[in-house]
Amino acid sequence: MNELSDLLAPTMAKDHPNLPVVKEEGCYYYGLDGKTYLDFTSGIATANTGHRHPKVVKAIKKAADELMHGPSGVIMYESILKLAKELRTVLPAGLDCFFFANSGTEAIEGAIKLAKHVTRRPYVVSFTGCFHGRSLGALSVTTSKAKYRKYLQPSGLTYQVPYASTEGCPKGMDPGKFAAVKLENDLTSLFKHQVTPEEVACMIVEPVLGEGGYVVPPAAWLKKMREICSKHGILLIFDEVQTGFGRTGEWFAAQTFGVTPDIMAIAKGIASGLPLSATVASKELMKQWPLGSHGTTFGGNPIACSAGLATIEVLKEEKLVENSKAMGAYAREKLLEVKERHSVVGSIRSIGLMIGIEIMDPATGAPDGEGVISILNKCLEKGVLFYLCGNEGEVIRMIPPLTVSQDQINEGIAVLEESIAEYEAERLPGRKLQNV
Ligand SMILES: Cc1ncc(COP(=O)(O)O)c(C=O)c1O
């Protein structure tokens, strides 16, 4: 396998850890090297039902025997309609009309296009650090890393304001209130100096910052955003590509935070790994998107829709959303204990099974991306796969399938702690290896 990897563009095939695998099942990858790896990446928050859940595989096989391609507008088929109906049972009320596509990026493109069609306004406001995809439209609102935008000069019709922060919150002040006031000030300044709110079609936000470093905002920050959007007729878009399908302990982050957007982009966990996504809004908004102004060849593929239906069924039947909340809380407690024992561990940022472990220089507090790579490699050698995020790759991402058990969490965190201790011993040679 390795000798052929030069056939793939390096930008595609050289990310961490690029592990050669031959099979996946449940919470495990089976490596070409014959080893079994406990997977705490879920194919980047996608295999929420566990890899190759038997019910999902069965649905895919059945669908492939009947219908393989559903060119939108040419034919109509049951699985796409059934999936739309099922999605309505788990989405916030009012988000009940769907444009199906293939990837998260496409769902974002659709969301922005819809907002501009409905409002007939040109500008978009997004939040610094957010990741919304890599096509040129999505890149115009993606600011998690400058290298994604280099040489591309994405459209100038966007403005960015800072993501939620509680840094500098005075003692005694509620951090949520502090973040909300700061958002109001940032937007007031934007509307005063750069663009009038009447020209803004939409605000787009990741309700939990993903690729940018797993930052969980206070609910009050999102509530303030909702209030400001409603006041100015600006449509609020939630990018729930990563936060959806139980990841944050509820079906969607919108429910976790109690804030309903006007438009939502969903993907990743929707079909347990098959390419499928959707732009979701009310029928009222969708009606204003003129026929033929948007379209797709592959979007809403019948096999992917069948996988989507089976995915929702499994998430419901096996109470995986509830498991996400319970296991997420359990893992958080354990990780806070790990933080107490290791000075390179900074903040633990988590909600449900969307967990970030910050690694930093204990002397200066500076982000330590190299440390993350070293720790991830040690974990890999010991058979556990984690991923990374953050502007400087300084955050370890722990996103196991929602099927994960307490024993698997214990095993994964034990390996993580052992690897952190080894890294500390190398980095801070005076420090003894702790008995972990
Ligand atoms: C929050 C968010 N939005 C959009 C995307 C883009 O999705 P895709 O890679 O499926 O195009 C991602 C992918 O990681 C994501 O995490």
PDB file of C-alpha atoms in Angstrom, residues 54-266:
ATOM      1  CA  PRO A  54     -24.466  -4.367  10.671  1.00  0.00           C
ATOM      2  CA  LYS A  55     -27.866  -2.651  10.226  1.00  0.00           C
ATOM      3  CA  VAL A  56     -26.310   0.103   8.124  1.00  0.00           C
ATOM      4  CA  VAL A  57     -24.362  -2.406   6.017  1.00  0.00           C
ATOM      5  CA  LYS A  58     -27.540  -4.445   5.478  1.00  0.00           C
ATOM      6  CA  ALA A  59     -29.465  -1.350   4.363  1.00  0.00           C
ATOM      7  CA  ILE A  60     -26.680  -0.411   1.946  1.00  0.00           C
ATOM      8  CA  LYS A  61     -26.630  -3.895   0.395  1.00  0.00           C
ATOM      9  CA  LYS A  62     -30.397  -3.955   0.002  1.00  0.00           C
ATOM     10  CA  ALA A  63     -30.433  -0.499  -1.580  1.00  0.00           C
ATOM     11  CA  ALA A  64     -27.643  -1.415  -4.009  1.00  0.00           C
ATOM     12  CA  ASP A  65     -29.754  -4.337  -5.208  1.00  0.00           C
ATOM     13  CA  GLU A  66     -32.563  -1.959  -6.117  1.00  0.00           C
ATOM     14  CA  LEU A  67     -31.360   1.528  -7.072  1.00  0.00           C
ATOM     15  CA  MET A  68     -27.829   2.890  -7.272  1.00  0.00           C
ATOM     16  CA  HIS A  69     -28.154   6.408  -8.651  1.00  0.00           C
ATOM     17  CA  GLY A  70     -30.875   8.995  -8.224  1.00  0.00           C
ATOM     18  CA  PRO A  71     -30.240  11.907 -10.560  1.00  0.00           C
ATOM     19  CA  SER A  72     -32.138  14.678  -8.838  1.00  0.00           C
ATOM     20  CA  GLY A  73     -35.052  15.974 -10.892  1.00  0.00           C
ATOM     21  CA  VAL A  74     -34.999  12.979 -13.261  1.00  0.00           C
ATOM     22  CA  ILE A  75     -36.364  10.288 -10.951  1.00  0.00           C
ATOM     23  CA  MET A  76     -37.951  10.185  -7.504  1.00  0.00           C
ATOM     24  CA  TYR A  77     -37.482   7.382  -4.983  1.00  0.00           C
ATOM     25  CA  GLU A  78     -38.724   6.404  -1.563  1.00  0.00           C
ATOM     26  CA  SER A  79     -35.478   6.446   0.445  1.00  0.00           C
ATOM     27  CA  ILE A  80     -34.879  10.184  -0.049  1.00  0.00           C
ATOM     28  CA  LEU A  81     -38.436  11.014   1.066  1.00  0.00           C
ATOM     29  CA  LYS A  82     -38.334   8.622   4.009  1.00  0.00           C
ATOM     30  CA  LEU A  83     -35.023  10.090   5.123  1.00  0.00           C
ATOM     31  CA  ALA A  84     -36.407  13.642   4.968  1.00  0.00           C
ATOM     32  CA  LYS A  85     -39.402  12.499   7.057  1.00  0.00           C
ATOM     33  CA  GLU A  86     -37.150  10.794   9.626  1.00  0.00           C
ATOM     34  CA  LEU A  87     -34.803  13.773   9.877  1.00  0.00           C
ATOM     35  CA  ARG A  88     -37.769  15.939  10.832  1.00  0.00           C
ATOM     36  CA  THR A  89     -38.222  13.788  13.947  1.00  0.00           C
ATOM     37  CA  VAL A  90     -34.758  14.637  15.255  1.00  0.00           C
ATOM     38  CA  LEU A  91     -34.192  18.209  14.037  1.00  0.00           C
ATOM     39  CA  PRO A  92     -35.472  21.301  15.874  1.00  0.00           C
ATOM     40  CA  ALA A  93     -39.080  22.129  14.990  1.00  0.00           C
ATOM     41  CA  GLY A  94     -39.420  24.290  11.895  1.00  0.00           C
ATOM     42  CA  LEU A  95     -36.354  22.883  10.131  1.00  0.00           C
ATOM     43  CA  ASP A  96     -38.368  20.631   7.880  1.00  0.00           C
ATOM     44  CA  CYS A  97     -37.321  21.007   4.240  1.00  0.00           C
ATOM     45  CA  PHE A  98     -34.180  19.520   2.701  1.00  0.00           C
ATOM     46  CA  PHE A  99     -31.738  19.960  -0.149  1.00  0.00           C
ATOM     47  CA  PHE A 100     -29.568  16.836  -0.177  1.00  0.00           C
ATOM     48  CA  ALA A 101     -25.964  16.932  -1.388  1.00  0.00           C
ATOM     49  CA  ASN A 102     -22.794  14.864  -0.895  1.00  0.00           C
ATOM     50  CA  SER A 103     -20.400  16.675   1.427  1.00  0.00           C
ATOM     51  CA  GLY A 104     -20.360  19.138   4.284  1.00  0.00           C
ATOM     52  CA  THR A 105     -18.852  21.749   2.003  1.00  0.00           C
ATOM     53  CA  GLU A 106     -21.740  21.444  -0.445  1.00  0.00           C
ATOM     54  CA  ALA A 107     -24.279  21.794   2.370  1.00  0.00           C
ATOM     55  CA  ILE A 108     -22.534  25.041   3.381  1.00  0.00           C
ATOM     56  CA  GLU A 109     -22.519  26.313  -0.205  1.00  0.00           C
ATOM     57  CA  GLY A 110     -26.244  25.583  -0.371  1.00  0.00           C
ATOM     58  CA  ALA A 111     -26.907  27.344   2.940  1.00  0.00           C
ATOM     59  CA  ILE A 112     -25.152  30.550   1.845  1.00  0.00           C
ATOM     60  CA  LYS A 113     -26.781  30.516  -1.594  1.00  0.00           C
ATOM     61  CA  LEU A 114     -30.214  30.013  -0.029  1.00  0.00           C
ATOM     62  CA  ALA A 115     -29.663  32.896   2.406  1.00  0.00           C
ATOM     63  CA  LYS A 116     -28.619  35.233  -0.395  1.00  0.00           C
ATOM     64  CA  HIS A 117     -31.597  34.240  -2.575  1.00  0.00           C
ATOM     65  CA  VAL A 118     -34.084  34.756   0.243  1.00  0.00           C
ATOM     66  CA  THR A 119     -32.736  38.050   1.553  1.00  0.00           C
ATOM     67  CA  ARG A 120     -31.360  39.430  -1.750  1.00  0.00           C
ATOM     68  CA  ARG A 121     -28.482  40.774   0.311  1.00  0.00           C
ATOM     69  CA  PRO A 122     -24.823  40.313  -0.660  1.00  0.00           C
ATOM     70  CA  TYR A 123     -22.792  39.980   2.544  1.00  0.00           C
ATOM     71  CA  VAL A 124     -22.003  37.152   4.954  1.00  0.00           C
ATOM     72  CA  VAL A 125     -20.615  37.384   8.491  1.00  0.00           C
ATOM     73  CA  SER A 126     -18.576  34.493   9.858  1.00  0.00           C
ATOM     74  CA  PHE A 127     -16.487  33.879  12.971  1.00  0.00           C
ATOM     75  CA  THR A 128     -12.713  33.732  13.218  1.00  0.00           C
ATOM     76  CA  GLY A 129     -11.394  30.202  13.648  1.00  0.00           C
ATOM     77  CA  CYS A 130     -14.366  28.434  12.088  1.00  0.00           C
ATOM     78  CA  PHE A 131     -13.984  25.770   9.430  1.00  0.00           C
ATOM     79  CA  HIS A 132     -16.740  25.432   6.853  1.00  0.00           C
ATOM     80  CA  GLY A 133     -15.061  23.567   3.990  1.00  0.00           C
ATOM     81  CA  ARG A 134     -12.547  24.030   1.212  1.00  0.00           C
ATOM     82  CA  SER A 135     -14.397  25.018  -1.963  1.00  0.00           C
ATOM     83  CA  LEU A 136     -14.076  28.691  -2.864  1.00  0.00           C
ATOM     84  CA  GLY A 137     -17.494  29.700  -1.480  1.00  0.00           C
ATOM     85  CA  ALA A 138     -17.007  27.787   1.778  1.00  0.00           C
ATOM     86  CA  LEU A 139     -13.432  29.068   2.018  1.00  0.00           C
ATOM     87  CA  SER A 140     -14.695  32.631   1.968  1.00  0.00           C
ATOM     88  CA  VAL A 141     -16.079  31.962   5.454  1.00  0.00           C
ATOM     89  CA  THR A 142     -13.418  29.484   6.642  1.00  0.00           C
ATOM     90  CA  THR A 143     -10.747  31.061   8.845  1.00  0.00           C
ATOM     91  CA  SER A 144      -9.408  28.184  10.935  1.00  0.00           C
ATOM     92  CA  LYS A 145      -6.035  28.323   9.154  1.00  0.00           C
ATOM     93  CA  ALA A 146      -4.671  30.974   6.783  1.00  0.00           C
ATOM     94  CA  LYS A 147      -2.951  28.295   4.659  1.00  0.00           C
ATOM     95  CA  TYR A 148      -6.347  27.090   3.414  1.00  0.00           C
ATOM     96  CA  ARG A 149      -6.936  30.515   1.833  1.00  0.00           C
ATOM     97  CA  LYS A 150      -3.415  31.253   0.567  1.00  0.00           C
ATOM     98  CA  TYR A 151      -3.320  32.418  -3.104  1.00  0.00           C
ATOM     99  CA  LEU A 152      -7.050  31.846  -3.449  1.00  0.00           C
ATOM    100  CA  GLN A 153      -8.331  35.294  -2.562  1.00  0.00           C
ATOM    101  CA  PRO A 154     -11.784  34.078  -1.588  1.00  0.00           C
ATOM    102  CA  SER A 155     -14.663  36.431  -2.298  1.00  0.00           C
ATOM    103  CA  GLY A 156     -14.525  39.747  -0.458  1.00  0.00           C
ATOM    104  CA  LEU A 157     -18.230  39.636   0.376  1.00  0.00           C
ATOM    105  CA  THR A 158     -17.592  38.334   3.858  1.00  0.00           C
ATOM    106  CA  TYR A 159     -16.699  39.857   7.209  1.00  0.00           C
ATOM    107  CA  GLN A 160     -15.272  38.072  10.217  1.00  0.00           C
ATOM    108  CA  VAL A 161     -15.766  38.770  13.903  1.00  0.00           C
ATOM    109  CA  PRO A 162     -14.114  36.874  16.788  1.00  0.00           C
ATOM    110  CA  TYR A 163     -15.464  33.516  17.993  1.00  0.00           C
ATOM    111  CA  ALA A 164     -16.768  33.299  21.585  1.00  0.00           C
ATOM    112  CA  SER A 165     -14.190  33.960  24.239  1.00  0.00           C
ATOM    113  CA  THR A 166     -14.432  34.362  27.969  1.00  0.00           C
ATOM    114  CA  GLU A 167     -10.825  35.496  28.290  1.00  0.00           C
ATOM    115  CA  GLY A 168     -10.585  38.631  30.391  1.00  0.00           C
ATOM    116  CA  CYS A 169     -13.956  38.069  32.050  1.00  0.00           C
ATOM    117  CA  PRO A 170     -13.872  40.047  35.295  1.00  0.00           C
ATOM    118  CA  LYS A 171     -14.148  38.061  38.532  1.00  0.00           C
ATOM    119  CA  GLY A 172     -17.746  37.735  39.627  1.00  0.00           C
ATOM    120  CA  MET A 173     -19.172  38.327  36.125  1.00  0.00           C
ATOM    121  CA  ASP A 174     -21.041  35.511  34.423  1.00  0.00           C
ATOM    122  CA  PRO A 175     -18.766  34.302  31.555  1.00  0.00           C
ATOM    123  CA  GLY A 176     -21.766  33.747  29.266  1.00  0.00           C
ATOM    124  CA  LYS A 177     -22.896  37.322  29.778  1.00  0.00           C
ATOM    125  CA  PHE A 178     -19.347  38.552  29.191  1.00  0.00           C
ATOM    126  CA  ALA A 179     -19.111  36.672  25.859  1.00  0.00           C
ATOM    127  CA  ALA A 180     -22.570  37.886  24.799  1.00  0.00           C
ATOM    128  CA  VAL A 181     -21.740  41.526  25.538  1.00  0.00           C
ATOM    129  CA  LYS A 182     -18.493  41.184  23.603  1.00  0.00           C
ATOM    130  CA  LEU A 183     -20.364  39.754  20.605  1.00  0.00           C
ATOM    131  CA  GLU A 184     -22.825  42.624  20.699  1.00  0.00           C
ATOM    132  CA  ASN A 185     -19.951  45.131  20.810  1.00  0.00           C
ATOM    133  CA  ASP A 186     -18.078  43.397  17.967  1.00  0.00           C
ATOM    134  CA  LEU A 187     -21.167  43.377  15.752  1.00  0.00           C
ATOM    135  CA  THR A 188     -22.122  46.941  16.637  1.00  0.00           C
ATOM    136  CA  SER A 189     -18.657  48.027  15.564  1.00  0.00           C
ATOM    137  CA  LEU A 190     -18.834  45.962  12.350  1.00  0.00           C
ATOM    138  CA  PHE A 191     -22.229  47.438  11.449  1.00  0.00           C
ATOM    139  CA  LYS A 192     -21.010  50.957  12.227  1.00  0.00           C
ATOM    140  CA  HIS A 193     -17.702  50.887  10.378  1.00  0.00           C
ATOM    141  CA  GLN A 194     -17.809  48.267   7.637  1.00  0.00           C
ATOM    142  CA  VAL A 195     -21.212  47.028   6.537  1.00  0.00           C
ATOM    143  CA  THR A 196     -24.787  47.960   7.403  1.00  0.00           C
ATOM    144  CA  PRO A 197     -26.860  45.107   8.857  1.00  0.00           C
ATOM    145  CA  GLU A 198     -29.429  45.606   6.060  1.00  0.00           C
ATOM    146  CA  GLU A 199     -26.815  44.358   3.593  1.00  0.00           C
ATOM    147  CA  VAL A 200     -26.003  41.177   5.526  1.00  0.00           C
ATOM    148  CA  ALA A 201     -27.738  38.034   4.235  1.00  0.00           C
ATOM    149  CA  CYS A 202     -26.568  35.651   6.937  1.00  0.00           C
ATOM    150  CA  MET A 203     -24.296  34.860   9.832  1.00  0.00           C
ATOM    151  CA  ILE A 204     -22.682  31.446   9.705  1.00  0.00           C
ATOM    152  CA  VAL A 205     -21.204  29.759  12.751  1.00  0.00           C
ATOM    153  CA  GLU A 206     -20.020  26.405  14.041  1.00  0.00           C
ATOM    154  CA  PRO A 207     -22.021  26.081  17.285  1.00  0.00           C
ATOM    155  CA  VAL A 208     -18.942  24.357  18.730  1.00  0.00           C
ATOM    156  CA  LEU A 209     -15.639  25.351  17.139  1.00  0.00           C
ATOM    157  CA  GLY A 210     -14.300  22.159  15.529  1.00  0.00           C
ATOM    158  CA  GLU A 211     -11.176  22.178  13.402  1.00  0.00           C
ATOM    159  CA  GLY A 212     -10.285  25.530  14.991  1.00  0.00           C
ATOM    160  CA  GLY A 213      -9.657  23.890  18.377  1.00  0.00           C
ATOM    161  CA  TYR A 214     -12.799  22.433  19.952  1.00  0.00           C
ATOM    162  CA  VAL A 215     -14.018  25.552  21.734  1.00  0.00           C
ATOM    163  CA  VAL A 216     -17.415  25.235  23.436  1.00  0.00           C
ATOM    164  CA  PRO A 217     -19.111  28.653  23.539  1.00  0.00           C
ATOM    165  CA  PRO A 218     -21.474  29.726  26.315  1.00  0.00           C
ATOM    166  CA  ALA A 219     -25.122  29.255  25.293  1.00  0.00           C
ATOM    167  CA  ALA A 220     -25.644  32.970  26.002  1.00  0.00           C
ATOM    168  CA  TRP A 221     -23.258  33.824  23.135  1.00  0.00           C
ATOM    169  CA  LEU A 222     -25.323  31.872  20.593  1.00  0.00           C
ATOM    170  CA  LYS A 223     -28.551  33.240  22.074  1.00  0.00           C
ATOM    171  CA  LYS A 224     -27.281  36.799  21.612  1.00  0.00           C
ATOM    172  CA  MET A 225     -26.342  35.969  18.015  1.00  0.00           C
ATOM    173  CA  ARG A 226     -29.881  34.671  17.420  1.00  0.00           C
ATOM    174  CA  GLU A 227     -31.342  37.855  18.900  1.00  0.00           C
ATOM    175  CA  ILE A 228     -29.168  40.160  16.764  1.00  0.00           C
ATOM    176  CA  CYS A 229     -29.903  38.198  13.573  1.00  0.00           C
ATOM    177  CA  SER A 230     -33.662  38.291  14.204  1.00  0.00           C
ATOM    178  CA  LYS A 231     -33.527  42.029  14.902  1.00  0.00           C
ATOM    179  CA  HIS A 232     -31.912  42.787  11.538  1.00  0.00           C
ATOM    180  CA  GLY A 233     -33.557  40.151   9.337  1.00  0.00           C
ATOM    181  CA  ILE A 234     -30.221  38.338   9.007  1.00  0.00           C
ATOM    182  CA  LEU A 235     -30.541  34.568   8.555  1.00  0.00           C
ATOM    183  CA  LEU A 236     -28.629  32.496  11.089  1.00  0.00           C
ATOM    184  CA  ILE A 237     -26.830  29.435   9.698  1.00  0.00           C
ATOM    185  CA  PHE A 238     -25.545  26.698  12.007  1.00  0.00           C
ATOM    186  CA  ASP A 239     -22.804  24.556  10.512  1.00  0.00           C
ATOM    187  CA  GLU A 240     -23.660  21.276  12.259  1.00  0.00           C
ATOM    188  CA  VAL A 241     -21.524  19.204   9.919  1.00  0.00           C
ATOM    189  CA  GLN A 242     -19.385  18.010  12.825  1.00  0.00           C
ATOM    190  CA  THR A 243     -21.657  18.647  15.820  1.00  0.00           C
ATOM    191  CA  GLY A 244     -24.666  16.751  14.450  1.00  0.00           C
ATOM    192  CA  PHE A 245     -26.149  13.315  15.000  1.00  0.00           C
ATOM    193  CA  GLY A 246     -25.577  13.021  18.732  1.00  0.00           C
ATOM    194  CA  ARG A 247     -22.002  14.219  18.900  1.00  0.00           C
ATOM    195  CA  THR A 248     -22.676  16.932  21.518  1.00  0.00           C
ATOM    196  CA  GLY A 249     -24.997  14.791  23.663  1.00  0.00           C
ATOM    197  CA  GLU A 250     -28.223  15.874  21.938  1.00  0.00           C
ATOM    198  CA  TRP A 251     -29.197  15.188  18.332  1.00  0.00           C
ATOM    199  CA  PHE A 252     -27.847  18.594  17.302  1.00  0.00           C
ATOM    200  CA  ALA A 253     -25.940  21.388  19.014  1.00  0.00           C
ATOM    201  CA  ALA A 254     -28.987  23.592  18.367  1.00  0.00           C
ATOM    202  CA  GLN A 255     -30.809  21.512  20.990  1.00  0.00           C
ATOM    203  CA  THR A 256     -27.776  21.354  23.284  1.00  0.00           C
ATOM    204  CA  PHE A 257     -27.660  25.164  23.411  1.00  0.00           C
ATOM    205  CA  GLY A 258     -31.394  25.829  23.016  1.00  0.00           C
ATOM    206  CA  VAL A 259     -30.925  28.025  19.921  1.00  0.00           C
ATOM    207  CA  THR A 260     -32.659  27.333  16.605  1.00  0.00           C
ATOM    208  CA  PRO A 261     -31.022  28.676  13.454  1.00  0.00           C
ATOM    209  CA  ASP A 262     -32.873  29.554  10.235  1.00  0.00           C
ATOM    210  CA  ILE A 263     -30.700  27.267   8.132  1.00  0.00           C
ATOM    211  CA  MET A 264     -28.618  24.267   9.093  1.00  0.00           C
ATOM    212  CA  ALA A 265     -25.883  22.361   7.255  1.00  0.00           C
ATOM    213  CA  ILE A 266     -25.627  18.681   8.219  1.00  0.00           C
TER     214      ILE A 266
END
